[in-house]
Short mmCIF file of C-alpha atoms and ligand atoms in Angstrom, two decimals:
data_model
loop_
_atom_site.label_atom_id
_atom_site.label_comp_id
_atom_site.label_asym_id
_atom_site.label_seq_id
_atom_site.Cartn_x
_atom_site.Cartn_y
_atom_site.Cartn_z
CA UNK C 1 30.43 -42.59 47.03
CA UNK C 2 32.95 -44.85 45.30
CA UNK C 3 32.99 -44.64 41.51
CA UNK C 4 34.52 -46.83 38.84
CA UNK C 5 35.53 -45.30 35.52
CA UNK C 6 35.95 -47.61 32.56
CA UNK C 7 38.59 -46.73 29.97
CA UNK C 8 42.18 -45.55 29.68
CA UNK C 9 42.25 -42.38 27.60
CA UNK C 10 42.32 -38.62 28.00
CA UNK C 11 38.53 -38.74 28.26
CA UNK C 12 38.73 -40.90 31.38
CA UNK C 13 41.45 -38.72 32.96
CA UNK C 14 39.25 -35.66 32.36
CA UNK C 15 36.26 -37.46 33.93
CA UNK C 16 38.36 -38.46 36.96
CA UNK C 17 39.70 -34.90 37.29
CA UNK C 18 36.17 -33.49 37.23
CA UNK C 19 34.71 -36.11 39.60
CA UNK C 20 37.36 -35.67 42.28
CA UNK C 21 36.43 -31.99 42.62
CA UNK C 22 33.28 -33.13 44.45
CA UNK C 23 33.82 -34.04 48.12
CA UNK C 24 31.06 -36.64 47.89
CA UNK C 25 33.25 -38.59 45.54
CA UNK C 26 35.14 -40.80 48.00
CA UNK C 27 37.29 -43.18 45.97
CA UNK C 28 37.76 -43.29 42.22
CA UNK C 29 38.80 -46.52 40.54
CA UNK C 30 39.77 -46.63 36.89
CA UNK C 31 39.85 -49.79 34.78
CA UNK C 32 42.44 -49.91 33.35
CA UNK C 33 43.39 -46.18 33.48
CA UNK C 34 46.74 -44.55 32.71
CA UNK C 35 49.56 -42.72 34.52
CA UNK C 36 47.36 -39.63 34.86
CA UNK C 37 44.34 -41.36 36.37
CA UNK C 38 46.70 -43.07 38.85
CA UNK C 39 47.32 -39.62 40.36
CA UNK C 40 43.61 -39.20 41.13
CA UNK C 41 42.49 -42.70 42.04
CA UNK C 42 43.32 -46.39 41.88
CA UNK C 43 43.94 -48.04 38.53
CA UNK C 44 42.60 -51.58 38.27
CA UNK C 45 44.14 -53.87 35.69
CA UNK C 46 40.83 -55.12 34.27
CA UNK C 47 39.79 -55.18 30.62
CA UNK C 48 36.79 -52.88 29.89
CA UNK C 49 34.90 -55.84 28.38
CA UNK C 50 35.59 -58.26 31.26
CA UNK C 51 32.20 -57.67 32.89
CA UNK C 52 32.61 -60.44 35.49
CA UNK C 53 35.97 -58.98 36.53
CA UNK C 54 34.48 -55.49 36.74
CA UNK C 55 31.53 -56.77 38.79
CA UNK C 56 33.86 -58.53 41.21
CA UNK C 57 35.93 -55.35 41.66
CA UNK C 58 32.77 -53.32 42.25
CA UNK C 59 31.69 -55.64 45.03
CA UNK C 60 35.18 -55.77 46.55
CA UNK C 61 35.58 -51.97 46.56
CA UNK C 62 31.91 -51.09 47.28
CA UNK C 63 31.50 -49.17 44.06
CA UNK C 64 28.08 -47.55 43.67
CA UNK C 65 28.42 -46.01 40.24
CA UNK C 66 30.15 -46.92 36.98
CA UNK C 67 30.86 -44.35 34.30
CA UNK C 68 31.66 -46.03 30.99
CA UNK C 69 34.04 -44.09 28.72
CA UNK C 70 34.44 -46.14 25.50
CA UNK C 71 31.74 -47.60 23.25
CA UNK C 72 32.78 -51.24 23.15
CA UNK C 73 31.62 -52.32 26.63
CA UNK C 74 28.35 -50.43 26.06
CA UNK C 75 27.67 -52.10 22.73
CA UNK C 76 28.56 -55.46 24.33
CA UNK C 77 26.00 -54.88 27.08
CA UNK C 78 27.69 -53.76 30.30
CA UNK C 79 24.53 -51.88 31.32
CA UNK C 80 22.36 -54.98 30.93
CA UNK C 81 24.94 -57.24 32.63
CA UNK C 82 24.87 -55.13 35.80
CA UNK C 83 21.09 -54.72 35.72
CA UNK C 84 20.39 -58.42 35.25
CA UNK C 85 22.70 -59.58 38.04
CA UNK C 86 21.27 -59.65 41.57
CA UNK C 87 24.68 -58.85 43.10
CA UNK C 88 25.23 -55.74 40.95
CA UNK C 89 21.71 -54.45 40.29
CA UNK C 90 22.13 -51.66 42.88
CA UNK C 91 25.11 -50.17 41.02
CA UNK C 92 24.26 -47.24 38.74
CA UNK C 93 25.75 -47.73 35.29
CA UNK C 94 25.99 -44.48 33.31
CA UNK C 95 25.52 -45.50 29.69
CA UNK C 96 22.82 -46.94 27.45
CA UNK C 97 21.51 -50.50 27.33
CA UNK C 98 22.99 -52.71 24.59
CA UNK C 99 19.84 -52.21 22.52
CA UNK C 100 20.15 -48.42 22.67
CA UNK C 101 23.93 -48.53 22.13
CA UNK C 102 23.13 -49.88 18.65
CA UNK C 103 22.83 -46.21 17.72
CA UNK C 104 26.64 -46.37 17.62
CA UNK C 105 27.12 -50.13 17.26
CA UNK C 106 25.27 -50.39 13.95
CA UNK C 107 25.27 -47.65 11.31
CA UNK C 108 22.29 -49.32 9.60
CA UNK C 109 20.35 -49.34 12.89
CA UNK C 110 21.14 -45.65 13.45
CA UNK C 111 20.06 -44.73 9.91
CA UNK C 112 16.82 -46.66 10.30
CA UNK C 113 16.18 -44.97 13.68
CA UNK C 114 16.65 -41.54 12.10
CA UNK C 115 14.40 -42.39 9.18
CA UNK C 116 11.69 -43.71 11.51
CA UNK C 117 11.80 -40.63 13.71
CA UNK C 118 12.20 -38.04 10.98
CA UNK C 119 15.66 -36.88 12.03
CA UNK C 120 17.68 -35.16 9.28
CA UNK C 121 20.52 -37.34 7.95
CA UNK C 122 22.19 -38.18 4.63
CA UNK C 123 20.23 -40.31 2.11
CA UNK C 124 21.45 -43.94 2.14
CA UNK C 125 20.92 -47.58 1.28
CA UNK C 126 22.28 -50.71 2.97
CA UNK C 127 23.71 -53.85 1.41
CA UNK C 128 24.98 -57.31 2.40
CA UNK C 129 26.11 -60.35 0.41
CA UNK C 130 22.40 -61.08 -0.19
CA UNK C 131 21.88 -58.00 -2.36
CA UNK C 132 25.49 -57.46 -3.42
CA UNK C 133 24.68 -57.00 -7.13
CA UNK C 134 22.04 -54.39 -6.27
CA UNK C 135 24.83 -52.62 -4.40
CA UNK C 136 27.03 -52.59 -7.48
CA UNK C 137 24.22 -51.05 -9.48
CA UNK C 138 23.48 -48.52 -6.71
CA UNK C 139 27.14 -47.46 -6.67
CA UNK C 140 27.31 -47.22 -10.48
CA UNK C 141 24.43 -44.71 -10.45
CA UNK C 142 25.53 -42.77 -7.36
CA UNK C 143 26.98 -39.25 -7.64
CA UNK C 144 30.54 -38.74 -6.35
CA UNK C 145 32.03 -38.52 -3.84
CA UNK C 146 30.14 -41.21 -1.96
CA UNK C 147 30.56 -42.52 1.59
CA UNK C 148 30.85 -46.22 2.47
CA UNK C 149 30.40 -47.27 6.09
CA UNK C 150 31.03 -50.67 7.63
CA UNK C 151 27.94 -51.33 9.72
CA UNK C 152 29.60 -52.34 13.00
CA UNK C 153 32.30 -50.95 15.29
CA UNK C 154 35.56 -50.63 13.39
CA UNK C 155 37.71 -48.56 15.79
CA UNK C 156 37.04 -45.38 13.82
CA UNK C 157 38.31 -46.88 10.54
CA UNK C 158 35.07 -48.13 9.02
CA UNK C 159 34.15 -44.98 7.07
CA UNK C 160 35.63 -44.49 3.60
CA UNK C 161 34.93 -41.45 1.43
CA UNK C 162 35.37 -42.55 -2.21
CA UNK C 163 36.12 -40.17 -5.08
CA UNK C 164 35.63 -42.50 -8.07
CA UNK C 165 33.20 -45.27 -8.95
CA UNK C 166 36.08 -47.75 -9.41
CA UNK C 167 37.39 -46.96 -5.93
CA UNK C 168 33.88 -47.26 -4.45
CA UNK C 169 33.39 -50.68 -6.04
CA UNK C 170 36.79 -51.85 -4.76
CA UNK C 171 36.05 -50.69 -1.19
CA UNK C 172 32.56 -52.24 -1.34
CA UNK C 173 34.07 -55.56 -2.45
CA UNK C 174 36.79 -55.41 0.23
CA UNK C 175 34.16 -54.91 2.91
CA UNK C 176 31.59 -57.50 1.85
CA UNK C 177 33.55 -60.14 -0.05
CA UNK C 178 37.02 -59.88 1.53
CA UNK C 179 35.64 -59.08 5.03
CA UNK C 180 38.19 -56.29 5.51
CA UNK C 181 36.43 -55.16 8.69
CA UNK C 182 35.40 -58.66 9.76
CA UNK C 183 31.82 -58.98 10.97
CA UNK C 184 31.55 -55.17 11.21
CA UNK C 185 31.75 -54.82 7.42
CA UNK C 186 29.45 -57.63 6.33
CA UNK C 187 26.74 -55.03 6.09
CA UNK C 188 27.59 -51.73 4.38
CA UNK C 189 25.77 -48.41 4.46
CA UNK C 190 26.24 -46.37 1.28
CA UNK C 191 25.58 -42.74 1.97
CA UNK C 192 25.31 -39.42 0.20
CA UNK C 193 28.38 -37.20 0.79
CA UNK C 194 27.50 -34.09 2.78
CA UNK C 195 29.48 -30.89 2.41
CA UNK C 196 29.56 -28.56 5.38
CA UNK C 197 31.30 -27.92 8.68
CA UNK C 198 31.17 -30.49 11.48
CA UNK C 199 30.63 -30.12 15.20
CA UNK C 200 29.98 -32.37 18.19
CA UNK C 201 26.96 -31.81 20.42
CA UNK C 202 26.50 -33.68 23.70
CA UNK C 203 23.43 -34.41 25.78
CA UNK C 204 23.18 -36.21 29.08
CA UNK C 205 19.94 -38.19 29.08
CA UNK C 206 18.07 -39.85 31.96
CA UNK C 207 15.49 -41.68 29.87
CA UNK C 208 13.00 -38.84 30.16
CA UNK C 209 14.83 -35.53 30.62
CA UNK C 210 18.08 -34.26 29.27
CA UNK C 211 20.62 -31.48 29.64
CA UNK C 212 22.82 -30.09 26.92
CA UNK C 213 26.56 -29.81 27.53
CA UNK C 214 28.85 -27.30 25.80
CA UNK C 215 29.42 -28.16 22.14
CA UNK C 216 32.86 -28.73 20.62
CA UNK C 217 34.63 -29.11 17.31
CA UNK C 218 37.30 -31.76 17.00
CA UNK C 219 40.13 -32.02 14.50
CA UNK C 220 40.54 -35.56 13.21
CA UNK C 221 43.30 -35.26 10.60
CA UNK C 222 46.95 -35.74 11.52
CA UNK C 223 48.23 -32.75 9.53
CA UNK C 224 47.80 -29.00 9.80
CA UNK C 225 45.05 -27.45 7.69
CA UNK C 226 43.10 -30.73 8.16
CA UNK C 227 45.38 -32.72 5.86
CA UNK C 228 46.57 -36.32 5.90
CA UNK C 229 45.25 -39.43 7.61
CA UNK C 230 42.35 -39.65 10.05
CA UNK C 231 43.25 -40.10 13.71
CA UNK C 232 41.34 -40.59 16.95
CA UNK C 233 41.42 -36.79 17.26
CA UNK C 234 44.26 -34.25 17.38
CA UNK C 235 42.50 -31.56 19.37
CA UNK C 236 39.24 -29.74 19.94
CA UNK C 237 37.81 -26.35 20.79
CA UNK C 238 34.69 -25.18 22.60
CA UNK C 239 32.50 -23.17 22.16
CA UNK C 240 32.01 -23.45 18.40
CA UNK C 241 31.46 -19.93 17.02
CA UNK C 242 28.98 -20.97 14.31
CA UNK C 243 26.81 -22.78 16.88
CA UNK C 244 24.71 -19.67 17.44
CA UNK C 245 21.50 -19.68 19.49
CA UNK C 246 19.42 -19.93 16.30
CA UNK C 247 21.51 -22.89 15.08
CA UNK C 248 21.36 -24.65 18.45
CA UNK C 249 17.58 -24.13 18.57
CA UNK C 250 17.35 -25.99 15.26
CA UNK C 251 19.60 -28.74 16.67
CA UNK C 252 17.34 -29.07 19.71
CA UNK C 253 14.06 -29.08 17.78
CA UNK C 254 15.03 -31.16 14.77
CA UNK C 255 17.58 -33.53 16.27
CA UNK C 256 17.86 -33.76 20.06
CA UNK C 257 14.18 -33.73 21.00
CA UNK C 258 13.15 -36.22 18.28
CA UNK C 259 16.06 -38.50 19.26
CA UNK C 260 15.04 -38.60 22.91
CA UNK C 261 11.38 -39.10 22.02
CA UNK C 262 12.45 -41.80 19.57
CA UNK C 263 14.30 -43.64 22.32
CA UNK C 264 11.17 -43.55 24.46
CA UNK C 265 8.86 -44.64 21.63
CA UNK C 266 11.20 -47.53 20.81
CA UNK C 267 11.46 -48.51 24.52
CA UNK C 268 15.22 -48.10 24.51
CA UNK C 269 16.71 -47.66 27.98
CA UNK C 270 19.20 -44.83 27.95
CA UNK C 271 20.80 -43.20 30.98
CA UNK C 272 24.01 -41.67 29.76
CA UNK C 273 25.71 -39.39 27.28
CA UNK C 274 24.60 -39.09 23.65
CA UNK C 275 27.13 -37.62 21.26
CA UNK C 276 25.58 -36.13 18.13
CA UNK C 277 28.13 -35.92 15.32
CA UNK C 278 26.59 -33.12 13.24
CA UNK C 279 27.34 -31.25 10.07
CA UNK C 280 26.04 -27.79 9.38
CA UNK C 281 24.98 -27.39 5.77
CA UNK C 282 24.40 -23.68 5.21
CA UNK C 283 23.23 -23.41 8.81
CA UNK C 284 21.00 -26.50 8.73
CA UNK C 285 22.13 -29.27 11.12
CA UNK C 286 22.22 -32.85 9.81
CA UNK C 287 23.29 -35.97 11.74
CA UNK C 288 26.45 -37.70 10.49
CA UNK C 289 26.52 -40.20 13.34
CA UNK C 290 25.46 -41.00 16.88
CA UNK C 291 27.92 -42.12 19.52
CA UNK C 292 26.63 -43.64 22.75
CA UNK C 293 29.31 -42.02 24.92
CA UNK C 294 31.32 -38.83 25.27
CA UNK C 295 33.92 -37.96 22.65
CA UNK C 296 37.66 -38.04 22.98
CA UNK C 297 39.26 -35.43 22.82
CA UNK C 298 36.02 -33.45 23.24
CA UNK C 299 35.60 -34.54 26.89
CA UNK C 300 38.96 -32.96 27.73
CA UNK C 301 37.68 -29.72 26.15
CA UNK C 302 34.14 -29.75 27.51
CA UNK C 303 34.64 -30.89 31.15
CA UNK C 304 36.69 -27.82 32.14
CA UNK C 305 33.86 -25.60 30.81
CA UNK C 306 31.17 -27.21 32.99
CA UNK C 307 30.75 -25.59 36.39
CA UNK C 308 28.30 -28.17 37.80
CA UNK C 309 29.55 -31.12 39.80
CA UNK C 310 29.87 -34.09 37.43
CA UNK C 311 28.90 -36.41 40.28
CA UNK C 312 25.65 -34.48 40.77
CA UNK C 313 24.93 -34.66 37.04
CA UNK C 314 25.48 -38.41 37.00
CA UNK C 315 23.37 -38.97 40.12
CA UNK C 316 20.54 -36.92 38.62
CA UNK C 317 20.88 -39.06 35.47
CA UNK C 318 20.53 -42.34 37.31
CA UNK C 319 17.65 -40.98 39.46
CA UNK C 320 15.85 -39.55 36.41
CA UNK C 321 16.03 -36.02 37.81
CA UNK C 322 17.86 -34.11 35.14
CA UNK C 323 14.81 -31.80 34.93
CA UNK C 324 16.11 -30.29 38.20
CA UNK C 325 19.52 -29.45 36.75
CA UNK C 326 20.67 -26.28 35.01
CA UNK C 327 24.00 -26.56 33.29
CA UNK C 328 26.31 -23.70 34.20
CA UNK C 329 29.03 -23.02 31.70
CA UNK C 330 32.33 -21.21 32.00
CA UNK C 331 32.05 -18.49 29.36
CA UNK C 332 35.74 -18.79 28.51
CA UNK C 333 36.89 -20.79 25.50
CA UNK C 334 38.69 -24.10 25.86
CA UNK C 335 41.27 -25.50 23.46
CA UNK C 336 42.73 -28.99 23.71
CA UNK C 337 45.82 -30.04 21.79
CA UNK C 338 46.85 -33.68 21.63
CA UNK C 339 50.50 -34.71 21.70
CA UNK C 340 50.97 -37.95 19.78
CA UNK C 341 53.77 -40.46 19.27
CA UNK C 342 55.87 -40.00 16.11
CA UNK C 343 54.44 -42.10 13.26
CA UNK C 344 50.87 -42.14 14.61
CA UNK C 345 48.28 -42.99 13.20
CA UNK C 346 50.67 -45.49 11.57
CA UNK C 347 53.30 -47.40 13.53
CA UNK C 348 54.92 -45.73 16.50
CA UNK C 349 57.26 -46.51 19.40
CA UNK C 350 56.11 -46.87 22.99
CA UNK C 351 57.99 -46.57 26.30
CA UNK C 352 59.48 -43.14 25.52
CA UNK C 353 60.20 -41.17 28.70
CA UNK C 354 58.06 -38.03 29.03
CA UNK C 355 59.71 -35.02 30.70
CA UNK C 356 58.40 -31.63 31.79
CA UNK C 357 55.10 -32.84 33.23
CA UNK C 358 55.82 -31.47 36.69
CA UNK C 359 56.93 -28.04 35.50
CA UNK C 360 54.87 -25.14 36.77
CA UNK C 361 51.85 -24.86 34.54
CA UNK C 362 49.33 -21.99 34.62
CA UNK C 363 46.20 -22.42 36.75
CA UNK C 364 43.95 -22.48 33.68
CA UNK C 365 45.87 -25.17 31.84
CA UNK C 366 45.31 -28.87 32.48
CA UNK C 367 47.39 -31.85 31.44
CA UNK C 368 45.27 -34.94 30.79
CA UNK C 369 47.06 -38.20 30.12
CA UNK C 370 45.97 -40.59 27.35
CA UNK C 371 48.52 -43.25 26.28
CA UNK C 372 50.84 -43.11 29.30
CA UNK C 373 51.99 -45.50 32.01
CA UNK C 374 54.53 -45.60 34.82
CA UNK C 375 57.62 -47.75 34.31
CA UNK C 376 60.41 -47.78 36.93
CA UNK C 377 58.97 -44.64 38.48
CA UNK C 378 59.03 -42.75 35.18
CA UNK C 379 56.05 -41.65 33.06
CA UNK C 380 56.44 -43.17 29.60
CA UNK C 381 54.40 -43.24 26.40
CA UNK C 382 52.02 -46.16 25.96
CA UNK C 383 49.91 -45.33 22.90
CA UNK C 384 49.43 -43.17 19.81
CA UNK C 385 47.68 -40.32 21.54
CA UNK C 386 49.80 -39.53 24.60
CA UNK C 387 48.68 -36.29 26.27
CA UNK C 388 45.80 -33.83 25.97
CA UNK C 389 46.62 -30.26 27.01
CA UNK C 390 43.58 -28.05 27.62
CA UNK C 391 43.60 -24.34 28.41
CA UNK C 392 40.76 -21.97 29.29
CA UNK C 393 41.10 -18.38 28.05
CA UNK C 394 38.85 -15.52 26.96
CA UNK C 395 39.28 -16.45 23.27
CA UNK C 396 40.01 -19.62 21.30
CA UNK C 397 43.22 -18.06 19.99
CA UNK C 398 44.52 -17.36 23.50
CA UNK C 399 43.48 -20.81 24.70
CA UNK C 400 45.39 -22.43 21.83
CA UNK C 401 48.44 -20.26 22.58
CA UNK C 402 48.37 -21.28 26.27
CA UNK C 403 48.14 -24.98 25.42
CA UNK C 404 51.01 -24.59 22.94
CA UNK C 405 53.11 -22.81 25.62
CA UNK C 406 52.67 -25.74 27.98
CA UNK C 407 53.38 -28.26 25.23
CA UNK C 408 56.63 -26.39 24.62
CA UNK C 409 57.79 -27.49 28.07
CA UNK C 410 56.96 -31.17 27.60
CA UNK C 411 59.11 -33.59 25.67
CA UNK C 412 59.34 -37.19 24.55
CA UNK C 413 61.17 -38.73 21.66
CA UNK C 414 59.07 -38.37 18.47
CA UNK C 415 56.46 -36.06 20.04
CA UNK C 416 54.18 -34.37 17.47
CA UNK C 417 51.19 -32.04 17.77
CA UNK C 418 49.20 -29.74 15.51
CA UNK C 419 49.79 -26.04 16.06
CA UNK C 420 46.62 -24.98 14.21
CA UNK C 421 43.78 -26.46 16.30
CA UNK C 422 40.75 -24.14 15.95
CA UNK C 423 42.34 -22.39 12.94
CA UNK C 424 39.01 -21.39 11.35
CA UNK C 425 38.14 -19.36 14.42
CA UNK C 426 41.27 -17.27 15.05
P1 AMP K 1 32.18 -41.73 11.60
O1 AMP K 1 33.09 -42.92 11.74
O2 AMP K 1 30.78 -42.04 11.35
O3 AMP K 1 32.48 -40.76 12.71
O4 AMP K 1 32.68 -40.93 10.32
C1 AMP K 1 33.98 -40.43 10.27
C2 AMP K 1 34.01 -39.15 9.53
O5 AMP K 1 33.66 -39.36 8.17
C3 AMP K 1 33.02 -38.10 10.01
O6 AMP K 1 33.45 -37.40 11.12
C4 AMP K 1 32.93 -37.22 8.78
O7 AMP K 1 34.04 -36.35 8.73
C5 AMP K 1 33.04 -38.20 7.66
N1 AMP K 1 31.70 -38.55 7.16
C6 AMP K 1 30.90 -39.54 7.59
N2 AMP K 1 29.75 -39.56 6.89
C7 AMP K 1 29.81 -38.55 6.00
C8 AMP K 1 28.93 -38.03 4.99
N3 AMP K 1 27.74 -38.58 4.75
N4 AMP K 1 29.34 -36.96 4.28
C9 AMP K 1 30.55 -36.40 4.50
N5 AMP K 1 31.42 -36.83 5.42
C10 AMP K 1 31.07 -37.89 6.17
N1 LIG K 2 36.18 -37.38 18.75
C1 LIG K 2 35.38 -38.34 18.12
C2 LIG K 2 35.06 -39.53 18.92
O1 LIG K 2 35.26 -39.58 20.12
O2 LIG K 2 34.55 -40.49 18.35
#
């Protein structure tokens, strides 16, 4: 079977790496991919939201399945585009319909879904220009801190945690009146601040059945000890020690099952990954957000822990046969550390030559590329997040040490990484 992966990050390299371990996976195409995916398949220079271009490539290369990495093409309706086109209807698209992708595409939609289906989440209200003055009053009476969320996709920047009422009012005005996040911020969700410890839980859903993948915890802040600016993710670990069987049973009963039943009740077509961004408040799981795709860097952490063939999992998803699948997990811990360009998440340089990638690395360490490309035969940096190094070891501490050892052999000008990924669990 020929498969097309959409995206260009570490997540997509990890998917490609996992897929090519199955002999039934004939050719892998990646649109647009990076220098790492080019080692495992054929990169196609097509934008993830150019559906006509993707469809044409699928026909040309006899692609039978598409796995969509990032949220934007899903929210813009890639699933529906392929389904509603006679020439592409036979191609399995792994991902939700546009309607179901609203769980990530609109915070207000997701909150309403959770309210309707009795799924635990933070208390909230939503505002637009129409009820702007009600919003001001709501903020004036709200305890602090308080969380403001631009409704639509905002490349991970649409959530602001405000510490004072003055700051909250200023952010609210910048979103609604000054359109700081464009269309995405014309509606704002104002939410109660939850205090607890976060984790990411992933399910693969076929519309009826689901399987649970290993959970992970990602580290979003740029600085050690979770300090400084938010990033796309600086690393992740799996398993998460506080995700005990009792905790995960609560997650299944109170969150996952009601979400999947809710999708069915609301007639939302969903054949793909659901990412539950959760927070544990004294052992009680509460939903912070839904994502309609796998996480990055969590995919780089979770894929090496799954023993099943990814191709078989995806086929069972599209054929609605996930009830026949048991997920087999590697009991070892995985730790992923991201190497980023100096200056990220602010401004950074690109085109820096990366050395040390072909050094001997241990069998249980994997180098996934994120922002990389090949220029004049050399691998160079091409983004903020550059590489994801994952190691499997008996403990989180050993896995982190192994990833750090490998990072010690890799260099590019300005390279930075956190040395404390998983620090709560050492
Ligand atoms: P999101 O863009 O929805 O992933 O939110 C980004 C981050 O903001 C989350 O991962 C949390 O760390 C934080 N966050 C979002 N909502 C809340 C909340 N209600 N209480 C506390 N932190 C939150
Ligand atoms: N790691 C968080 C995300 O992928 O959105």
